[in-house]
PDB file of C-alpha atoms in Angstrom:
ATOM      1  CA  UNK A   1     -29.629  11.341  45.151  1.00 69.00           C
ATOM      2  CA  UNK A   2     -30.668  11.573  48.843  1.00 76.00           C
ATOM      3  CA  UNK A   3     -29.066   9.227  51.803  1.00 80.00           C
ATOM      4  CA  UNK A   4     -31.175   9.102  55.129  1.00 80.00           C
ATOM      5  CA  UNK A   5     -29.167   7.496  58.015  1.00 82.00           C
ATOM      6  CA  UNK A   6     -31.058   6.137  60.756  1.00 82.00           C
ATOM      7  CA  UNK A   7     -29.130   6.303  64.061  1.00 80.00           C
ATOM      8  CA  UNK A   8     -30.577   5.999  67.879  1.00 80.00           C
ATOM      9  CA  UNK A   9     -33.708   7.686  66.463  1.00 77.00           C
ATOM     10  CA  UNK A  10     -32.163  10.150  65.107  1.00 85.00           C
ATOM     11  CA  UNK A  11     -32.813  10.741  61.309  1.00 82.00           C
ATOM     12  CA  UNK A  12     -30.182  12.477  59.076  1.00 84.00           C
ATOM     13  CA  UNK A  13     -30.597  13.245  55.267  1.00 84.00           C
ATOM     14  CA  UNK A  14     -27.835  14.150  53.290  1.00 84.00           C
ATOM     15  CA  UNK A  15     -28.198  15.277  49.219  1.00 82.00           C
ATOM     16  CA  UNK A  16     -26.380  15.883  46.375  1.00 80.00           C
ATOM     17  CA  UNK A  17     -26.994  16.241  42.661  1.00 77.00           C
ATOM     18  CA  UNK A  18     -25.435  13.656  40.353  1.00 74.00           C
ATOM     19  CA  UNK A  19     -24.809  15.258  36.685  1.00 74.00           C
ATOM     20  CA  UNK A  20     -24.305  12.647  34.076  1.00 78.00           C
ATOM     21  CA  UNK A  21     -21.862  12.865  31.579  1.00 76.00           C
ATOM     22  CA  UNK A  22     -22.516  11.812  27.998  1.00 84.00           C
ATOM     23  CA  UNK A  23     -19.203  10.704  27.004  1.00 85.00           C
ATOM     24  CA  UNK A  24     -18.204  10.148  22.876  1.00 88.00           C
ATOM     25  CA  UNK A  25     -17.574   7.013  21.290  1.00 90.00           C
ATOM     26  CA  UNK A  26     -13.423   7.974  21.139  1.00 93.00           C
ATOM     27  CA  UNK A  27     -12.697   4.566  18.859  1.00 95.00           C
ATOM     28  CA  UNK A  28      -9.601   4.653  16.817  1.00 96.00           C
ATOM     29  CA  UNK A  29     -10.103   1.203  14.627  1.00 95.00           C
ATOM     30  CA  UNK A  30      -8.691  -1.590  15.236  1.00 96.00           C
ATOM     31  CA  UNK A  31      -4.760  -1.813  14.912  1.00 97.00           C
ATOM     32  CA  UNK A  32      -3.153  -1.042  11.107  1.00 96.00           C
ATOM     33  CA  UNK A  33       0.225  -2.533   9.279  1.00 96.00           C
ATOM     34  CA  UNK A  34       1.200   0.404   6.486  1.00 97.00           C
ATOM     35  CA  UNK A  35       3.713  -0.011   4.018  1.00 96.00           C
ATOM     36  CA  UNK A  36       6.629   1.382   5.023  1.00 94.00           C
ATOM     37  CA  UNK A  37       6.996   4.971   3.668  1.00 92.00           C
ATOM     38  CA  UNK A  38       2.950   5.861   3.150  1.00 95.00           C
ATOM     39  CA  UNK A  39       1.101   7.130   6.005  1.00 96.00           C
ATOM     40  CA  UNK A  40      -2.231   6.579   8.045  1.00 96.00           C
ATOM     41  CA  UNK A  41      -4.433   8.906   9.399  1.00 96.00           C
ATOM     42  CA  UNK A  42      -6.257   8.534  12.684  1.00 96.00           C
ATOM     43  CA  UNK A  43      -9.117  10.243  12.373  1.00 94.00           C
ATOM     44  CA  UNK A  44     -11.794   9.360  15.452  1.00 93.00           C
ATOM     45  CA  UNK A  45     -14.259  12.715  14.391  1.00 90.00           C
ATOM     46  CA  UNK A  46     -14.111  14.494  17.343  1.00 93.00           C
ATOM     47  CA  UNK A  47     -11.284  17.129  19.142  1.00 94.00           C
ATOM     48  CA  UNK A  48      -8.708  14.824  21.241  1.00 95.00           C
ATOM     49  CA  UNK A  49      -5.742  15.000  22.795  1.00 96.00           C
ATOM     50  CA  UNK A  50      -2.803  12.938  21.288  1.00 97.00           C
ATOM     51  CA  UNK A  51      -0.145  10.959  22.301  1.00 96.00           C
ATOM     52  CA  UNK A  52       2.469  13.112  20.853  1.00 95.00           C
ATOM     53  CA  UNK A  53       0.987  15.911  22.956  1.00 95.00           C
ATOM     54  CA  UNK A  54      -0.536  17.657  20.572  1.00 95.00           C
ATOM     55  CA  UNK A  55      -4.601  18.625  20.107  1.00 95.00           C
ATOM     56  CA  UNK A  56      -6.110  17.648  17.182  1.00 96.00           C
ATOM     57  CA  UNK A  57      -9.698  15.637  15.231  1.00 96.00           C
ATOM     58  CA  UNK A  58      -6.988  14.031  13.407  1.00 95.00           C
ATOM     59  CA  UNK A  59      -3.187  12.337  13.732  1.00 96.00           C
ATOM     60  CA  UNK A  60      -1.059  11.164  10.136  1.00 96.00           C
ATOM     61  CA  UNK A  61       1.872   8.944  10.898  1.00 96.00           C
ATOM     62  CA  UNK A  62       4.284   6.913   9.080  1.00 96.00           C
ATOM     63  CA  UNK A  63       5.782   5.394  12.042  1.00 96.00           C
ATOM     64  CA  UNK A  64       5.294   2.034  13.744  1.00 97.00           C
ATOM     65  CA  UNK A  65       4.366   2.403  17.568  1.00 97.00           C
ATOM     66  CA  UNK A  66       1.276   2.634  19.513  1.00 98.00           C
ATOM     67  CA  UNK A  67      -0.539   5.624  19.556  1.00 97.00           C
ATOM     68  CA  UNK A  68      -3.719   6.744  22.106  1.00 97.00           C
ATOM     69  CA  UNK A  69      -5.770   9.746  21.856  1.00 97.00           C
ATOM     70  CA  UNK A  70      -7.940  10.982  24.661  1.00 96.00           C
ATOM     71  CA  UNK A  71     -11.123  13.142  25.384  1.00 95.00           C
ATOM     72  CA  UNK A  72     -12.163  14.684  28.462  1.00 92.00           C
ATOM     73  CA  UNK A  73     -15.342  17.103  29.010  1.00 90.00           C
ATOM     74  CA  UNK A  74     -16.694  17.615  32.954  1.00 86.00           C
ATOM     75  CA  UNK A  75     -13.931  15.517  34.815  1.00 87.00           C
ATOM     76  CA  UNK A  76     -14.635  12.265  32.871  1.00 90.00           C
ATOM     77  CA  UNK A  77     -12.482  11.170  30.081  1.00 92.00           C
ATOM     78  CA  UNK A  78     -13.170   8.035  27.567  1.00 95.00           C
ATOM     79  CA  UNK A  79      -9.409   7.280  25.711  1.00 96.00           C
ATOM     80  CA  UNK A  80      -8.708   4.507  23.093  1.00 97.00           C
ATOM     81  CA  UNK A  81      -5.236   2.889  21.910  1.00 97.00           C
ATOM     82  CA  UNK A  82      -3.690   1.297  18.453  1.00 98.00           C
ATOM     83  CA  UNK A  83      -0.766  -0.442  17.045  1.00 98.00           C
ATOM     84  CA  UNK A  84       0.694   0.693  13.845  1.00 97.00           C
ATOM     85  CA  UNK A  85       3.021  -1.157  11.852  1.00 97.00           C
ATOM     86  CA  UNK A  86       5.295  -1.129   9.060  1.00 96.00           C
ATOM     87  CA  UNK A  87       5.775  -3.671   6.490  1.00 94.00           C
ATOM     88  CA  UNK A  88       8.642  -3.594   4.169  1.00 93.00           C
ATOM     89  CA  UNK A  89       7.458  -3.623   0.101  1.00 92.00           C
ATOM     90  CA  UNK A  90       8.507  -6.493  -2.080  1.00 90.00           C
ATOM     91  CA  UNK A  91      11.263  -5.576  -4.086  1.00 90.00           C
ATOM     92  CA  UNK A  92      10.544  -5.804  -7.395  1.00 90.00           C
ATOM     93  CA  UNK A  93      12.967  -5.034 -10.533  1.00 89.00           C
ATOM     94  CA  UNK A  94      12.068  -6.386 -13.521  1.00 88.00           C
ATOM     95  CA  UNK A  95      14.986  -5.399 -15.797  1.00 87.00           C
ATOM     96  CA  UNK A  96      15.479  -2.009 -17.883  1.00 91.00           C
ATOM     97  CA  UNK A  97      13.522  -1.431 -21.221  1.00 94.00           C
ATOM     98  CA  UNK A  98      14.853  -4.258 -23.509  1.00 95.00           C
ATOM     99  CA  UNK A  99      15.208  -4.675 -27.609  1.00 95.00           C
ATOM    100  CA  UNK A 100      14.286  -8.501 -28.833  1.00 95.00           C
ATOM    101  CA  UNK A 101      15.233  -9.794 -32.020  1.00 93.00           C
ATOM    102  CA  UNK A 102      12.138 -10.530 -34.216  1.00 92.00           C
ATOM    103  CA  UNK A 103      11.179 -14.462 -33.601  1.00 92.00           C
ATOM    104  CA  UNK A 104      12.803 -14.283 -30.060  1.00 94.00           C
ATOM    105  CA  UNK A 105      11.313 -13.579 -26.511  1.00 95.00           C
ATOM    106  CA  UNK A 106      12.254 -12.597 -23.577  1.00 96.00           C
ATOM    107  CA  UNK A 107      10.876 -13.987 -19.811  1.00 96.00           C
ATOM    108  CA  UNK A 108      10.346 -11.795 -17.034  1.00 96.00           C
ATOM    109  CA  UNK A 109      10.383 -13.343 -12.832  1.00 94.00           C
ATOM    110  CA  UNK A 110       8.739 -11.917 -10.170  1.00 94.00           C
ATOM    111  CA  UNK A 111      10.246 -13.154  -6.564  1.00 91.00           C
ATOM    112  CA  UNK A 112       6.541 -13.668  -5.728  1.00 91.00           C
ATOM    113  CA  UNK A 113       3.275 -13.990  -7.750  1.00 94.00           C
ATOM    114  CA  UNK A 114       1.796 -10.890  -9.359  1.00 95.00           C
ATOM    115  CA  UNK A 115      -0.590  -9.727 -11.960  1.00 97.00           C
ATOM    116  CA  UNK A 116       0.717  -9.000 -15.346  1.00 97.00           C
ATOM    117  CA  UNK A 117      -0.725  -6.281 -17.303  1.00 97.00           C
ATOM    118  CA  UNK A 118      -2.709  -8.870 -19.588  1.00 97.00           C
ATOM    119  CA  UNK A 119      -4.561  -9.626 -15.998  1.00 97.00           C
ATOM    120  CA  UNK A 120      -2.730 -12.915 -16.331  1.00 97.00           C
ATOM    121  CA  UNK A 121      -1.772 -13.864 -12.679  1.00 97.00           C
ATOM    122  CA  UNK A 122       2.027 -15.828 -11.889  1.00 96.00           C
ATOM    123  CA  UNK A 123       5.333 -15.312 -11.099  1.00 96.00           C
ATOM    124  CA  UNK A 124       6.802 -15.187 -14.971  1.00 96.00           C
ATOM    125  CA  UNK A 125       5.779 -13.631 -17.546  1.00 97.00           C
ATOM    126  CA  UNK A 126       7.262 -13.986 -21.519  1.00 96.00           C
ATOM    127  CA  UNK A 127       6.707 -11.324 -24.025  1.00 96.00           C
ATOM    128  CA  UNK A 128       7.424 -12.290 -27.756  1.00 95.00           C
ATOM    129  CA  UNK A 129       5.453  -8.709 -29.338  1.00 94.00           C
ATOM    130  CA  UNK A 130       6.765  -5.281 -29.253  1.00 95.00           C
ATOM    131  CA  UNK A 131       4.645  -4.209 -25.831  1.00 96.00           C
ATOM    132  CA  UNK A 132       5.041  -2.544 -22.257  1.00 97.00           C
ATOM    133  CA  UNK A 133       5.517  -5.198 -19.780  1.00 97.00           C
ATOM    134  CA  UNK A 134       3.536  -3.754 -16.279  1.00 97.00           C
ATOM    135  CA  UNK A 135       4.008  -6.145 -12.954  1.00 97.00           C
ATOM    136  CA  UNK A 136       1.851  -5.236  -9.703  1.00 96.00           C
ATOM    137  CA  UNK A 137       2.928  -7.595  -6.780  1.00 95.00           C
ATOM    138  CA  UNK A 138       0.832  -6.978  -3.578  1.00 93.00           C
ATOM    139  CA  UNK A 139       2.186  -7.709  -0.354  1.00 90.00           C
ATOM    140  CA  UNK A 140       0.094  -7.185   3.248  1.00 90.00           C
ATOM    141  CA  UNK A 141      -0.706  -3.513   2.614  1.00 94.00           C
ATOM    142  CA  UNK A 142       2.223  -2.858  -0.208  1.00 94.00           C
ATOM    143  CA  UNK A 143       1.314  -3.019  -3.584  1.00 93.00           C
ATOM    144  CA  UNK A 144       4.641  -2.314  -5.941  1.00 94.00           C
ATOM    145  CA  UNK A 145       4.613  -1.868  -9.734  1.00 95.00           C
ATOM    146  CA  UNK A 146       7.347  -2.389 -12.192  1.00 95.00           C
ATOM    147  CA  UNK A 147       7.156  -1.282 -15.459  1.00 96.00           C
ATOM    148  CA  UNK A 148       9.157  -2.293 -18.977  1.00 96.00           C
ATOM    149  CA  UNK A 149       8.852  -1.526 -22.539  1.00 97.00           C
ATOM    150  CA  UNK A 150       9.968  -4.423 -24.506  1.00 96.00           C
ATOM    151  CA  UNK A 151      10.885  -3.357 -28.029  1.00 96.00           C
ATOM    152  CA  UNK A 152      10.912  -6.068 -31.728  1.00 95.00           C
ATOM    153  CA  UNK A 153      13.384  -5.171 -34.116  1.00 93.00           C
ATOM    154  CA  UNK A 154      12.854  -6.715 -37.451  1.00 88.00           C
ATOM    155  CA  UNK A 155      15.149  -9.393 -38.805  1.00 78.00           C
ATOM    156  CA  UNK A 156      17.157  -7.555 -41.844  1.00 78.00           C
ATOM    157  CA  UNK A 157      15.453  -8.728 -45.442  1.00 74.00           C
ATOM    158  CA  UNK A 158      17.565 -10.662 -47.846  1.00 72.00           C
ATOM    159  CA  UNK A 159      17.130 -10.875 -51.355  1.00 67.00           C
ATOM    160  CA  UNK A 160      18.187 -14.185 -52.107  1.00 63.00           C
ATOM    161  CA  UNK A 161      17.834 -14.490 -55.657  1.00 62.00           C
ATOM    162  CA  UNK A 162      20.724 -11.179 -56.169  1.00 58.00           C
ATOM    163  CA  UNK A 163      23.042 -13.167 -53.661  1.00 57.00           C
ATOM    164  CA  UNK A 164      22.038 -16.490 -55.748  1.00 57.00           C
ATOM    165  CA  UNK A 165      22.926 -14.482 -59.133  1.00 57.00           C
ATOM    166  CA  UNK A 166      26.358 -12.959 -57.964  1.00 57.00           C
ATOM    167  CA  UNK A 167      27.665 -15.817 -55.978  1.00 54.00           C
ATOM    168  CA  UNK A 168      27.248 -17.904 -59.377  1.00 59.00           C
ATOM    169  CA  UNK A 169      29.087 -15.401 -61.759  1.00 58.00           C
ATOM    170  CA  UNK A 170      31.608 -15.697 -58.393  1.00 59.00           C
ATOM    171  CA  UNK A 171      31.852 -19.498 -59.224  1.00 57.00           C
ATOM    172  CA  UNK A 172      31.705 -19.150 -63.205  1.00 56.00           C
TER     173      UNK A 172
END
C-alpha cells in the first residue's frame, strides 16, 4: 500500500507491505448442558490455547463454567467462548428384585414418564409374568436406567380328593 501526500507542491510517498493473515475458523459449538458426572469434550480441530492455561486440539470437562480457547499465528488471534452446564439425573429406584405369588402382580412408578422394556411408554408399569423389569427415564441430556427381575413362584398343588377322603374317615 503506497500513501502520496501532497503538500505546498511538495510530493511525499510513503510504503509499506500489508501481509494478510488467514485466520482459522476457532468455533467451539454452541453452549452444552451435560449430565452431571459425564464429560464433554471441546474439540475445535486445530492447536489452541485454553482457558485453564493449558495448550491443547482438545479440552474434556465435567464442570459447569464457561470455557474459551484461543489461536494466534502472525500477531492476529481469532478466540471463541461456551457455557457448560450440569444437569442433575432423575432419580430413579424402582425397588430390589421381587418374588410374586402366582395369580398376583406387582406395579412399578416412575417419578416421571419413561420407556419400559416392552417399548411401552408411561410412568407405571405392572408385571404379572416371571420377567426383568428395565426403566430408561431421559431427562435434558441424562438418560438413567433401572433394572428389576421380578420372579413367579407357583401356588403349592393340592390334591383335593386325599384331603376329601381323610377328612371324611375324620368325621366317620
Amino acid at each position: 500500500v503506497s500513501v502520496t501526500v501532497l503538500e505546498a507542491g511538495c510530493a511525499n510517498t510513503a510504503s509499506v507491505q500489508v501481509n494478510q493473515v488467514n485466520l482459522p475458523n476457532l468455533d467451539l459449538g454452541p453452549d452444552q448442558s451435560i449430565c452431571a458426572g459425564s464429560t464433554t469434550t471441546l474439540n475445535p480441530a486445530i492447536l489452541c490455547n485454553w482457558s485453564n492455561g493449558t495448550i491443547d486440539f482438545d479440552f474434556t470437562t465435567s464442570t459447569a463454567g464457561t470455557y474459551w480457547a484461543s489461536y494466534t499465528t502472525s500477531g492476529c488471534s481469532v478466540a471463541d467462548t461456551i457455557e457448560i452446564t450440569t444437569v442433575a439425573p432423575p432419580l430413579i429406584e424402582l425397588v430390589p428384585d421381587v418374588t410374586i405369588c402366582e395369580g398376583e402382580s406387582i406395579t412399578f412408578q416412575l417419578p416421571l414418564s419413561g420407556i419400559w422394556q416392552d417399548g411401552s411408554v408411561g410412568v407405571s408399569y405392572t408385571a404379572d409374568t416371571q420377567e426383568q423389569v428395565i426403566a430408561t427415564v431421559t431427562a435434558g441430556p441424562c438418560l438413567v436406567q433401572d433394572v428389576v427381575m421380578v420372579s413367579v413362584l407357583s401356588a403349592p398343588a393340592i390334591r383335593s380328593e386325599e384331603h376329601t377322603s381323610e377328612l371324611q374317615s375324620r368325621v366317620d
